[in-house]
CSV table of C-alpha atoms and ligand atoms in Angstrom, one decimal:
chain,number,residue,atom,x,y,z
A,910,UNK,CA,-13.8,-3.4,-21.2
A,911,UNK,CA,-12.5,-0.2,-20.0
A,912,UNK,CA,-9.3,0.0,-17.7
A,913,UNK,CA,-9.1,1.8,-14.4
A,914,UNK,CA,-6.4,2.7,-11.8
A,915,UNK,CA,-7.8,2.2,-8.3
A,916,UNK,CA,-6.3,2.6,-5.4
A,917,UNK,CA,-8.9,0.7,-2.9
A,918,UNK,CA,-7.3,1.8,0.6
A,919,UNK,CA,-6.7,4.9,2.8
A,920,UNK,CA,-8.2,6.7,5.4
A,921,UNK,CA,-10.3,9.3,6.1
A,922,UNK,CA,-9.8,12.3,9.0
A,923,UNK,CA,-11.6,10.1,11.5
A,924,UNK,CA,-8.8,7.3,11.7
A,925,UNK,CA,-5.5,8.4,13.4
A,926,UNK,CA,-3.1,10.1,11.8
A,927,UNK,CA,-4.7,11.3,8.8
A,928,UNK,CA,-4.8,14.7,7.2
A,929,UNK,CA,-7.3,17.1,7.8
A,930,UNK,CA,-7.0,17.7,4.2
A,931,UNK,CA,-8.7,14.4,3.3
A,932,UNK,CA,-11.8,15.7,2.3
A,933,UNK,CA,-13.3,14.1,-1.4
A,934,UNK,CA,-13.3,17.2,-3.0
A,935,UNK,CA,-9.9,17.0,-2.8
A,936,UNK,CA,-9.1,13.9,-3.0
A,937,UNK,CA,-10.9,13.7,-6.6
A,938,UNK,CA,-9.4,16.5,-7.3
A,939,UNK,CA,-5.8,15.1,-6.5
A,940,UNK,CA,-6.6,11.8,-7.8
A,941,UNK,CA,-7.5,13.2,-11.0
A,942,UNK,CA,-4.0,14.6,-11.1
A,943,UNK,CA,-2.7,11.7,-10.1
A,944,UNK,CA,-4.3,9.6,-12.8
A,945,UNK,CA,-6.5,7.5,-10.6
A,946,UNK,CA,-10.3,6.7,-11.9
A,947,UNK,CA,-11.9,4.2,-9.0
A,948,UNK,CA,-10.9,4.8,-5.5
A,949,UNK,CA,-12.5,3.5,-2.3
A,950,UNK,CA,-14.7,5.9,0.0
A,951,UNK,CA,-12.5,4.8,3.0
A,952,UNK,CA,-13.5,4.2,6.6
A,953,UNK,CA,-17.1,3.9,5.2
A,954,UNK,CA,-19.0,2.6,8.2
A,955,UNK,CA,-17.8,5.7,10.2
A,956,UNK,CA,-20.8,8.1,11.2
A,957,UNK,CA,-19.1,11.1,10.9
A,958,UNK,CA,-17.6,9.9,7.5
A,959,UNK,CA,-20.7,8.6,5.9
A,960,UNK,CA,-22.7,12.0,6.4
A,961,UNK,CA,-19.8,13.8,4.8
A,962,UNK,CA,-20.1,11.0,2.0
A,963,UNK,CA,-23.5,11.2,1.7
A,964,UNK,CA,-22.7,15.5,0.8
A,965,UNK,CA,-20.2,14.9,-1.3
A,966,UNK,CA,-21.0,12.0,-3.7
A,967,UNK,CA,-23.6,11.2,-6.5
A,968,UNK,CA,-24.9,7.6,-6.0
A,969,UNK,CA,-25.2,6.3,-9.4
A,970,UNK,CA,-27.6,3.0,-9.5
A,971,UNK,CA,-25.0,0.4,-9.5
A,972,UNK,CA,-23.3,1.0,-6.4
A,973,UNK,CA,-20.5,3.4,-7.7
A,974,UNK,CA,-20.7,7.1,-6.4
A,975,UNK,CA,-19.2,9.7,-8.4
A,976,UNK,CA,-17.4,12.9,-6.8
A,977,UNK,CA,-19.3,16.2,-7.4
A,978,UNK,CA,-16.1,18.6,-8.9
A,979,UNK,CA,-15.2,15.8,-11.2
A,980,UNK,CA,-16.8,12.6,-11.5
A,981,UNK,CA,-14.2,10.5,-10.0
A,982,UNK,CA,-15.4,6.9,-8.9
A,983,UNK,CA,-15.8,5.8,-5.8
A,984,UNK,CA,-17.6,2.3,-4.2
A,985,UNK,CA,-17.7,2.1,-0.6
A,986,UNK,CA,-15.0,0.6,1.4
A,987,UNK,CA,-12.9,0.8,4.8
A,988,UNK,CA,-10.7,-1.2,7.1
A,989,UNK,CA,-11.5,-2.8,10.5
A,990,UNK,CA,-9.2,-4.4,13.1
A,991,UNK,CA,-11.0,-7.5,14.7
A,992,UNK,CA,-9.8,-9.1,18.3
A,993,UNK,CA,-7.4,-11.6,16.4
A,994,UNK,CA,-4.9,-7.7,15.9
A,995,UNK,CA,-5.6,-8.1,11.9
A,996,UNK,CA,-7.0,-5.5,10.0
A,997,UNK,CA,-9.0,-6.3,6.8
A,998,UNK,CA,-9.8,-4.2,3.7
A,999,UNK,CA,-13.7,-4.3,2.7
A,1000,UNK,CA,-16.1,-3.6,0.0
A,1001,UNK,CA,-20.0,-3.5,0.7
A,1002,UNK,CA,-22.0,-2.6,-2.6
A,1003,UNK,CA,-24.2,0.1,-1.2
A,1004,UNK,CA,-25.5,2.6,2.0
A,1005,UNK,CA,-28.1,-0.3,2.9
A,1006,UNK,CA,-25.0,-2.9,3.3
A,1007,UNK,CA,-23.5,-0.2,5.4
A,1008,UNK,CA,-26.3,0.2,8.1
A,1009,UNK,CA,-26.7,-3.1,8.3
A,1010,UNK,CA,-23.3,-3.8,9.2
A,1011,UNK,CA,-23.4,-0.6,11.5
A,1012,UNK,CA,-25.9,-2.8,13.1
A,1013,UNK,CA,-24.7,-5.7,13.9
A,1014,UNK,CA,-21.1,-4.2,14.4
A,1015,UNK,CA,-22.4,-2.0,17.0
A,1016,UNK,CA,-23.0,-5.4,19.6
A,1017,UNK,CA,-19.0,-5.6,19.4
A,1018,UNK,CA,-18.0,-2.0,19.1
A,1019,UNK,CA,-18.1,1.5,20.3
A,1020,UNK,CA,-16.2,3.4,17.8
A,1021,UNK,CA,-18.2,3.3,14.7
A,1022,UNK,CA,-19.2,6.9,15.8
A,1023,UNK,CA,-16.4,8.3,18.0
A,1024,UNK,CA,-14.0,11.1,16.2
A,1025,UNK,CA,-10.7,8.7,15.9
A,1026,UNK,CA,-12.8,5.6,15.3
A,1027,UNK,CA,-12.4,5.6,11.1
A,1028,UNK,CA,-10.6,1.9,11.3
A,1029,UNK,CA,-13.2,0.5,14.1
A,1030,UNK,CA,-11.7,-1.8,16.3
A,1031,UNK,CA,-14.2,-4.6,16.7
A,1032,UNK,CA,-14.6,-7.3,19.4
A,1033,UNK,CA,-15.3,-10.1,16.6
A,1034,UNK,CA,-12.2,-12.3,15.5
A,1035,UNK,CA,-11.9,-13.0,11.6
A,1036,UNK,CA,-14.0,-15.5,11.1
A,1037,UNK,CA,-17.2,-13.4,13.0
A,1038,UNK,CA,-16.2,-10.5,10.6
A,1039,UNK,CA,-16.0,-12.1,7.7
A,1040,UNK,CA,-19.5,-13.5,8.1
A,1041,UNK,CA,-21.0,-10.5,8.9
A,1042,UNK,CA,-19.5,-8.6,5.7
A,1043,UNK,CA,-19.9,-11.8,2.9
A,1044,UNK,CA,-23.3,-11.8,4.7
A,1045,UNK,CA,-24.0,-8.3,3.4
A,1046,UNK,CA,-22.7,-9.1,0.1
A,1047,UNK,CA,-19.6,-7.3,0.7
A,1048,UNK,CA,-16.4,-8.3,0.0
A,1049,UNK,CA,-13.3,-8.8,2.6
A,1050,UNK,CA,-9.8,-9.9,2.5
A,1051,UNK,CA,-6.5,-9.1,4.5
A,1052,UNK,CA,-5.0,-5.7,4.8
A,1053,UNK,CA,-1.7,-5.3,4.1
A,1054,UNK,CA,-0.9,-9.0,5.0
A,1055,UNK,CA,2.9,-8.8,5.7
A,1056,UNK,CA,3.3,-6.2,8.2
A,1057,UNK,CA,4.6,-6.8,11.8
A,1058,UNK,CA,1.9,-4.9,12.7
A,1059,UNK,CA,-2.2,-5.9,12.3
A,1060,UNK,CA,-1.2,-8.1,9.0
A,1061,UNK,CA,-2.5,-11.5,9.1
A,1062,UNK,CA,1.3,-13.0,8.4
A,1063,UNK,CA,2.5,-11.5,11.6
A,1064,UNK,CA,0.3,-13.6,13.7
A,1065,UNK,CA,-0.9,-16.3,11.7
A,1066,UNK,CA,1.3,-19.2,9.3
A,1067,UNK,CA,-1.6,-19.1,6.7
A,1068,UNK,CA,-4.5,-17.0,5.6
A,1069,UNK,CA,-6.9,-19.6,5.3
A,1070,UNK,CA,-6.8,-20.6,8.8
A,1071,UNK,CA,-7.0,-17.0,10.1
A,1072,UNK,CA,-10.4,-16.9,8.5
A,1073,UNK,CA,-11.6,-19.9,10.0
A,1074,UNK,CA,-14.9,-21.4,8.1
A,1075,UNK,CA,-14.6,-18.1,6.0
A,1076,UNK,CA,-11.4,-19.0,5.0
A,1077,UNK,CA,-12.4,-20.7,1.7
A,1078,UNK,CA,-14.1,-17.6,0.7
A,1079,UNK,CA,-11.1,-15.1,0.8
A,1080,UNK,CA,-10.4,-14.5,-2.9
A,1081,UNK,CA,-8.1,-11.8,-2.3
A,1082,UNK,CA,-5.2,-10.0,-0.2
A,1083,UNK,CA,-3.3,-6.5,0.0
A,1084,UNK,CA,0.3,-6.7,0.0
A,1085,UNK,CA,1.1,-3.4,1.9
A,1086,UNK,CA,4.0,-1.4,0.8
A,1087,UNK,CA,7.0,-3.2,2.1
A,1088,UNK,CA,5.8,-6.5,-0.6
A,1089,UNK,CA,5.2,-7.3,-4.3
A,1090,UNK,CA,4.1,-9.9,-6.0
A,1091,UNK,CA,7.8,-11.3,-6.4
A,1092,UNK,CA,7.6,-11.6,-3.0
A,1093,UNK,CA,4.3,-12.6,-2.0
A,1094,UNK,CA,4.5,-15.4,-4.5
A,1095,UNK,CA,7.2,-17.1,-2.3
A,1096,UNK,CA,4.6,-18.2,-0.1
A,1097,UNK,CA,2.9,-21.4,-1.5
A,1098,UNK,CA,-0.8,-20.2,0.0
A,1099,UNK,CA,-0.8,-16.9,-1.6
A,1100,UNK,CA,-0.4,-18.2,-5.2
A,1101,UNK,CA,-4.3,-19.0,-4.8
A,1102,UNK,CA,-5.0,-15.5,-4.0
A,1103,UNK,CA,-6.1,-12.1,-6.2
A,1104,UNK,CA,-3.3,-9.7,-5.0
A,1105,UNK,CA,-4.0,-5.6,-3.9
A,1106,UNK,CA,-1.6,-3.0,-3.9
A,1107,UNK,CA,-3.3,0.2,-2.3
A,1108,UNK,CA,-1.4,3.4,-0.9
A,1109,UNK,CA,-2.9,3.3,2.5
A,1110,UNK,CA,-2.5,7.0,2.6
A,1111,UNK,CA,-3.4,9.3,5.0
A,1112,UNK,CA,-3.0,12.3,2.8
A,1113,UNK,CA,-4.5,12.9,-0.6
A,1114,UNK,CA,-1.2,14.4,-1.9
A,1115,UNK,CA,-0.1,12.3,-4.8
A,1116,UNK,CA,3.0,11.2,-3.5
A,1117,UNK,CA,0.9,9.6,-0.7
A,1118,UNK,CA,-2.7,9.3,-2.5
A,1119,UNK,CA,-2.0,6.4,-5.2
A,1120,UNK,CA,1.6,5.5,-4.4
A,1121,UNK,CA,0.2,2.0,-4.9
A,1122,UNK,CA,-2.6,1.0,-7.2
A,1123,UNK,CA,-4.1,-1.6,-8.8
A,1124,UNK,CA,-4.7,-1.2,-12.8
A,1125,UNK,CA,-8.4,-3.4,-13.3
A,1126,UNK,CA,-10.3,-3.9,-16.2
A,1127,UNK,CA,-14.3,-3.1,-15.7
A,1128,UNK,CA,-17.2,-3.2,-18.0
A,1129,UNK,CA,-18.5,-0.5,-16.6
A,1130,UNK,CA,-17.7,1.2,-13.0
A,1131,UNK,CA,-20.2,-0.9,-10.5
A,1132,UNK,CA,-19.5,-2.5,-7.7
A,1133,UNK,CA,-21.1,-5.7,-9.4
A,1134,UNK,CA,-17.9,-5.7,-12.0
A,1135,UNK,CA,-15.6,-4.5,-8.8
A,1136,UNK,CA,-16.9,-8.4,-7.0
A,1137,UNK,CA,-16.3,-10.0,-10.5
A,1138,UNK,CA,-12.5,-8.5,-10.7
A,1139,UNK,CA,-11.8,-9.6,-7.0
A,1140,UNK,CA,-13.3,-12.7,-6.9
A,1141,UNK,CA,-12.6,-14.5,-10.7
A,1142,UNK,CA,-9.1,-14.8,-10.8
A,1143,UNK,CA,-9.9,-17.1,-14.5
A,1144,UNK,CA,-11.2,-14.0,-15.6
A,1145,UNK,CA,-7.5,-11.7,-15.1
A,1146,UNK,CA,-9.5,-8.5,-14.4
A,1147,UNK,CA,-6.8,-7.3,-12.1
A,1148,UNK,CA,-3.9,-6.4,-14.8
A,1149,UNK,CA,-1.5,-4.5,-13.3
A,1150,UNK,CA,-0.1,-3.8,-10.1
A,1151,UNK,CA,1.7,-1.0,-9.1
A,1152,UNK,CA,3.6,0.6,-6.2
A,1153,UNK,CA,6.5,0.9,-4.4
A,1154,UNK,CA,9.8,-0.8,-4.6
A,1155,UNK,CA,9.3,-2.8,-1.5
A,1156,UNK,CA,12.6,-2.2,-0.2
A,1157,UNK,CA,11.2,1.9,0.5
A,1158,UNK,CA,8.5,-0.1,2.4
A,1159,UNK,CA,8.4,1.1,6.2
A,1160,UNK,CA,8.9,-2.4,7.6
A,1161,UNK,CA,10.8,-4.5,4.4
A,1162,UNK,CA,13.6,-5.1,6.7
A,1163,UNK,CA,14.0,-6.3,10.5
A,1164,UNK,CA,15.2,-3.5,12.2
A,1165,UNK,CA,15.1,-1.5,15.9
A,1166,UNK,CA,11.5,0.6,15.5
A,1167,UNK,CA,13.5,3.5,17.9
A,1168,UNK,CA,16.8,3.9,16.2
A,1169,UNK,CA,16.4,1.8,13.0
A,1170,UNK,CA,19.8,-0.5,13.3
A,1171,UNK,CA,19.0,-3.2,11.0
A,1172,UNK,CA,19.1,-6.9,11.9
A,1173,UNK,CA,19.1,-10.4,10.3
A,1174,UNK,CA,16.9,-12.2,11.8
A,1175,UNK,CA,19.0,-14.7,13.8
A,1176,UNK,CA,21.0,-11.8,15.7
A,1177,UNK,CA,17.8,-10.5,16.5
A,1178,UNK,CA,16.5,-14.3,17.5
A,1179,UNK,CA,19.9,-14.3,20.0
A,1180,UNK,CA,19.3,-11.1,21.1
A,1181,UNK,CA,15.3,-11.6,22.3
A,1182,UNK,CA,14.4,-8.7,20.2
A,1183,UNK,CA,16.1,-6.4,22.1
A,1184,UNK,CA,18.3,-4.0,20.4
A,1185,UNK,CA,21.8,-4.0,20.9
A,1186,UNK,CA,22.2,-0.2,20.6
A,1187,UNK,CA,19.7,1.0,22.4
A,1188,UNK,CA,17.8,-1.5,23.9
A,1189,UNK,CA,14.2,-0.7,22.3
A,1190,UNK,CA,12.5,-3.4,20.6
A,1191,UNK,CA,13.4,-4.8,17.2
A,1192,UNK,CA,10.9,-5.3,14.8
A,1193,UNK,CA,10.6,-8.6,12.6
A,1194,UNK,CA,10.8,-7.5,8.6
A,1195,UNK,CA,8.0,-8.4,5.4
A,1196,UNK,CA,11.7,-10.1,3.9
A,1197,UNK,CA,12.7,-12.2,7.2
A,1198,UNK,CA,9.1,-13.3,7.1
A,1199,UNK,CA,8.4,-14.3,3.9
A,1200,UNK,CA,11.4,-16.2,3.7
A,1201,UNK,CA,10.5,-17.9,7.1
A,1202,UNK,CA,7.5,-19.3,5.1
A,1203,UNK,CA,8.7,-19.8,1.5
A,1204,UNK,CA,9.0,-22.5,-0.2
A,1205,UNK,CA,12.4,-21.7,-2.1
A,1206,UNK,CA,10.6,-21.3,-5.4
A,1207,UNK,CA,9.9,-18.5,-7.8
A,1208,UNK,CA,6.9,-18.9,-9.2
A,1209,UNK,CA,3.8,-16.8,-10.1
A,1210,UNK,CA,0.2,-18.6,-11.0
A,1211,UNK,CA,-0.9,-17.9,-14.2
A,1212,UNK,CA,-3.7,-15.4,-13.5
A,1213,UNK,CA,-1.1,-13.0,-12.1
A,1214,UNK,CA,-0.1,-9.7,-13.5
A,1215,UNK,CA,2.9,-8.0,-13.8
A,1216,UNK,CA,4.2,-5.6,-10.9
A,1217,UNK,CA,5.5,-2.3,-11.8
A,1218,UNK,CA,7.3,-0.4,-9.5
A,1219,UNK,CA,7.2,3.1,-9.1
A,1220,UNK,CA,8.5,5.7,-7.6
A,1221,UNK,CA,6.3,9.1,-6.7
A,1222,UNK,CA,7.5,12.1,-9.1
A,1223,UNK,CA,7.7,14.6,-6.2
A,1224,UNK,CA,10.3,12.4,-4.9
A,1225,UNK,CA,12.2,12.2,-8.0
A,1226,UNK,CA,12.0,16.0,-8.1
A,1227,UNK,CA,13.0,15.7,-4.8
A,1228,UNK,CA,16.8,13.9,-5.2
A,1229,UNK,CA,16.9,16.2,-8.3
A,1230,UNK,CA,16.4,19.8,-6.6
A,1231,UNK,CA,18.5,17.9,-3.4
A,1232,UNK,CA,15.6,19.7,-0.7
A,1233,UNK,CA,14.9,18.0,2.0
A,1234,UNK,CA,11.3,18.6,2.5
A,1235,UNK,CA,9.0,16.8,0.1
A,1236,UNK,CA,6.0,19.4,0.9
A,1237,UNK,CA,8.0,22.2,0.1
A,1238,UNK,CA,7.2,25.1,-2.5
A,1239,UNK,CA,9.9,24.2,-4.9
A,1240,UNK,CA,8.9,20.6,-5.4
A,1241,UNK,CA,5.5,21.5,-5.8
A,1242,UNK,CA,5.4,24.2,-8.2
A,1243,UNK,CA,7.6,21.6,-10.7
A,1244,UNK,CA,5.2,19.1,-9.9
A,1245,UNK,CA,2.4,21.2,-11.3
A,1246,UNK,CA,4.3,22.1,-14.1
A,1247,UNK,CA,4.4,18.6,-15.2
A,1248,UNK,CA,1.4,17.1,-14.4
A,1249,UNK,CA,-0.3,20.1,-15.9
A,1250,UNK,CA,1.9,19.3,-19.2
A,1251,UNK,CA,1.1,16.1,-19.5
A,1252,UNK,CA,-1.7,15.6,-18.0
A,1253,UNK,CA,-1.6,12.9,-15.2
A,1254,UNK,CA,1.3,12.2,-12.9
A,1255,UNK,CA,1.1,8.5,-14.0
A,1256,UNK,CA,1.7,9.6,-17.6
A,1257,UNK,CA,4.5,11.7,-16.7
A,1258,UNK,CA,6.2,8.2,-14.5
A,1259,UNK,CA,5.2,5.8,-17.4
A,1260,UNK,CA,4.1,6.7,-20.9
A,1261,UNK,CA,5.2,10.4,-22.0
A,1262,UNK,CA,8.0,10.2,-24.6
A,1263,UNK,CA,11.5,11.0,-22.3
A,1264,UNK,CA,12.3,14.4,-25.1
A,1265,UNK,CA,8.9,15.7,-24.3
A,1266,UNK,CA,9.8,15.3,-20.4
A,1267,UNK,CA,13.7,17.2,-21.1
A,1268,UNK,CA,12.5,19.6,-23.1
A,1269,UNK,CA,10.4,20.8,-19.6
A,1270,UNK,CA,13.2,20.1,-17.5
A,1271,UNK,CA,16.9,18.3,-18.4
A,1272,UNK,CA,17.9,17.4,-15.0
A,1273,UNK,CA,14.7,15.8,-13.9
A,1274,UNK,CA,13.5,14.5,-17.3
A,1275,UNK,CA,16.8,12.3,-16.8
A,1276,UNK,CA,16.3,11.2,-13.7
A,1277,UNK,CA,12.9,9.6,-15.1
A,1278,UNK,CA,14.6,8.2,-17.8
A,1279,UNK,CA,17.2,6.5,-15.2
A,1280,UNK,CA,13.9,5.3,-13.0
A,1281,UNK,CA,12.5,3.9,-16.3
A,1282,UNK,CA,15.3,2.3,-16.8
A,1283,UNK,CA,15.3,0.7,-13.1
A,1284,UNK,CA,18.8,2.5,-12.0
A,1285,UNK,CA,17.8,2.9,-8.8
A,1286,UNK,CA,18.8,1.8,-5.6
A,1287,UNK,CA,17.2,2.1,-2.1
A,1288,UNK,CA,18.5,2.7,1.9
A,1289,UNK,CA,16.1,0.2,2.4
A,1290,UNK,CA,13.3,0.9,4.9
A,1291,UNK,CA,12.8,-0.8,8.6
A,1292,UNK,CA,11.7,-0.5,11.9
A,1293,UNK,CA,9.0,1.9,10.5
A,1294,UNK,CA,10.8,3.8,8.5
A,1295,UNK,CA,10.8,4.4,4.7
A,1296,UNK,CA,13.4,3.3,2.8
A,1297,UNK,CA,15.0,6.3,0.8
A,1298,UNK,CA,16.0,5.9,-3.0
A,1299,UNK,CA,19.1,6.3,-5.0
A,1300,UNK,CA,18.5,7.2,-8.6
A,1301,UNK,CA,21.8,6.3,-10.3
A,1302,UNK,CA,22.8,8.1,-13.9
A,1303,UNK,CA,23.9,5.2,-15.6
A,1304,UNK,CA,25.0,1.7,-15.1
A,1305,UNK,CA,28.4,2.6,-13.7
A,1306,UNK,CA,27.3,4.5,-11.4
A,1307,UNK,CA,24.6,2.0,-10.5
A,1308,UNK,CA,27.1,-0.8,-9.7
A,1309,UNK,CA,29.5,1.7,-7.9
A,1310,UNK,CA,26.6,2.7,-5.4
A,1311,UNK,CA,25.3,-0.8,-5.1
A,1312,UNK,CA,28.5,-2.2,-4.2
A,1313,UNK,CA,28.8,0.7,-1.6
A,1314,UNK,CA,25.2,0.1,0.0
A,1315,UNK,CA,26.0,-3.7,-0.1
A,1316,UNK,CA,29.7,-3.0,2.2
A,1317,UNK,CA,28.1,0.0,4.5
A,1318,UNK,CA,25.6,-3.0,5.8
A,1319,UNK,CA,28.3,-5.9,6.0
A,1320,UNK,CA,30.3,-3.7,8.1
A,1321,UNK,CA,27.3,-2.4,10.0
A,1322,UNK,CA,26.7,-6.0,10.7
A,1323,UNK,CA,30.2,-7.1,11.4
A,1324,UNK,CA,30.5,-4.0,14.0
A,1325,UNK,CA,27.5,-5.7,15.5
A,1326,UNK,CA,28.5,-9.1,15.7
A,1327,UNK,CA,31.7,-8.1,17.6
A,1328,UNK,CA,29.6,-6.2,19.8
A,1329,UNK,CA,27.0,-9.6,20.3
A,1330,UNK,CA,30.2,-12.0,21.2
A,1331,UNK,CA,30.8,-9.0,23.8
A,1332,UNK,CA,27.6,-9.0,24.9
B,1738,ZN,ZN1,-4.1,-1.2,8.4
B,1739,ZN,ZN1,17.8,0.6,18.6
């Protein structure tokens, strides 16, 4: 069995928000950089999409489409947001599956065409679209389950029961970049589950574009061995996952979504949601949540891979060169000069020898070492927006920042309590 980072999630030019640069040449291209081998086609049961799949991918037999420029994989997969507000990450093996669920999706939708209409919104709850998709042999599970927004978590207590009479047939869930298994694995239910981690991008640049992946051992590429991995949790097919330190998740902590003053939950509880600074609406955090269902214990199932965190390398080039913009020239041309080197962006994070990375550059080969090496803290991220990262030199340094992050927020939340007993 061959191994293969996939990142099974993101979104094409027709779903808000999304780069006009996410074309598949170039998001093989970039993936190939990146160090990615199986992606998803995203938004797959989009018209619009679908012709522009149809030009730019080879269908081999199995269901697996290679890109044209460089023989990335792809099977085809999108999201869709059913009338219970929960998005859901899907699989279908090949163009058939998709036109029959075009079909009967089109009773309960008018989007699957329209320019903006990439994640369709359907008039279907879970259950209805789970039977439609398991009834074209596809595959579907929850998308990004923890998020205040469209995760299952945020309106339901437990997965199963979101799925109705599908529920027993949900092998599998995304954690979404404000989780990890550590995490996830605090809830009871999801130690039954297959866990994702997929970048949800909406550009194909590699700080985006496989900021989360999942590393899965396949036979061959097909979507047949894709189903076993997702489905056969005996068989361990899934045996890494990667991504973010959920902490520079967008919603890890409960925070105001306008001005991103950071709450525990029972302040926010007392105060109806409502912030206290500016009165705009606070936003319930992945952390409060899954502590608001955990059972108290740490414990993984059996079947469960490690999680490896990672941090993109633009934006460790990024607190090495101190600019501000991550797009900007600077950061890019010593990107290049990297990944060229060493091939993949992943290799350059993970498995190139630390001299080989100082003799290209001391500063930054350092600051990889120091990521390796798990000194780094984060401005955690809430509210909707990222978290930010501190990479610390050495242990000293590591403690001295910690300690500083750890008093900034107890006086922020002192400051705050004064101001509730005012209130
Ligand atoms: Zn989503
Ligand atoms: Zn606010």
């Amino acid at each position: 069995m061959k191994e293969f980072n996939s990142d099974l999630h993101y979104h094409s030019p027709y779903s808000v928000g999304v780069s006009k640069n996410m074309r598949i040449p170039i998001i093989a291209e970039q993936a190939k950089l990146k160090g990615l081998h199986f992606l998803s086609s995203a938004d797959c049961l989009n018209g619009n999409w679908l012709k522009h799949l149809k030009e730019n991918l080879v269908e081999e037999e199995n269901g697996v489409f290679k890109s044209k420029n460089n023989s990335i994989n792809f099977v085809l997969g999108t999201e869709v947001q059913c009338s219970d507000r929960l998005h859901h990450v899907i699989f279908l093996p090949d163009f058939n599956a998709i036109e029959e669920v075009r079909k009967k999706f089109s009773n309960h939708t008018r989007e699957l065409d329209s320019v903006m209409g990439g994640r369709p919104r359907l008039r279907l709850n879970a259950e209805q679209t789970a039977e439609i998709i398991l009834d074209a042999k596809g595959l579907i599970g929850p998308a990004h389950a923890f998020t205040p927004y469209f995760g299952v978590y945020a309106y339901f207590d437990s997965i199963k029961k979101a799925y109705g009479e599908q529920g027993k047939n949900i092998s599998f869930m995304e954690l979404g970049l404000s989780a990890d298994t550590f995490l996830a694995d605090k809830i009871p239910e999801n130690r039954g589950y297959l866990f994702l981690s997929n970048s949800d991008s909406h550009s194909p640049w590699p700080f985006r574009l496989g900021r989360e992946f999942n590393r899965i051992k396949l036979k061959e590429p097909s979507f047949k061995e894709l189903k076993n991995a997702l489905t056969k949790k005996e068989e361990k097919r899934i045996s890494l996952n990667v991504g973010l330190d959920p902490r520079e998740g967008k919603y890890h902590r409960t925070a105001c979504q306008s001005c991103y003053t950071k709450y525990k939950l029972n302040e926010a509880v007392k105060l109806n949601w409502k912030c206290i600074e500016c009165g705009k609406e606070i936003k319930r955090g992945v952390l409060e949540r899954i502590e608001m269902l955990s059972d108290g214990k740490d414990k993984s199932p059996e079947f469960r891979p490690e999680y490896l965190h990672l941090l993109p390398l633009q934006e460790i080039i990024q607190s090495s060169v101190k600019i501000k913009l991550i797009t900007s020239g600077k950061i890019q041309v010593l990107w290049k000069t990297f990944v060229e080197k060493f091939g993949t962006e992943i290799n350059v994070l993970i498995d190139e020898p630390i001299e080989n990375l100082l003799k290209v550059d001391k500063d930054i080969g350092e600051k990889i070492d120091c990521f390796r090496k798990g000194l780094v803290l984060f401005e955690e991220g809430g509210g909707g927006k990222y978290g930010k990262p501190v990479i610390c030199k050495n242990e000293k340094e590591f403690e001295k920042k910690k300690f500083e992050l750890g008093e900034k927020e107890k006086k922020q939340f002192k400051a705050q309590q004064k101001k509730l007993f005012d209130f």
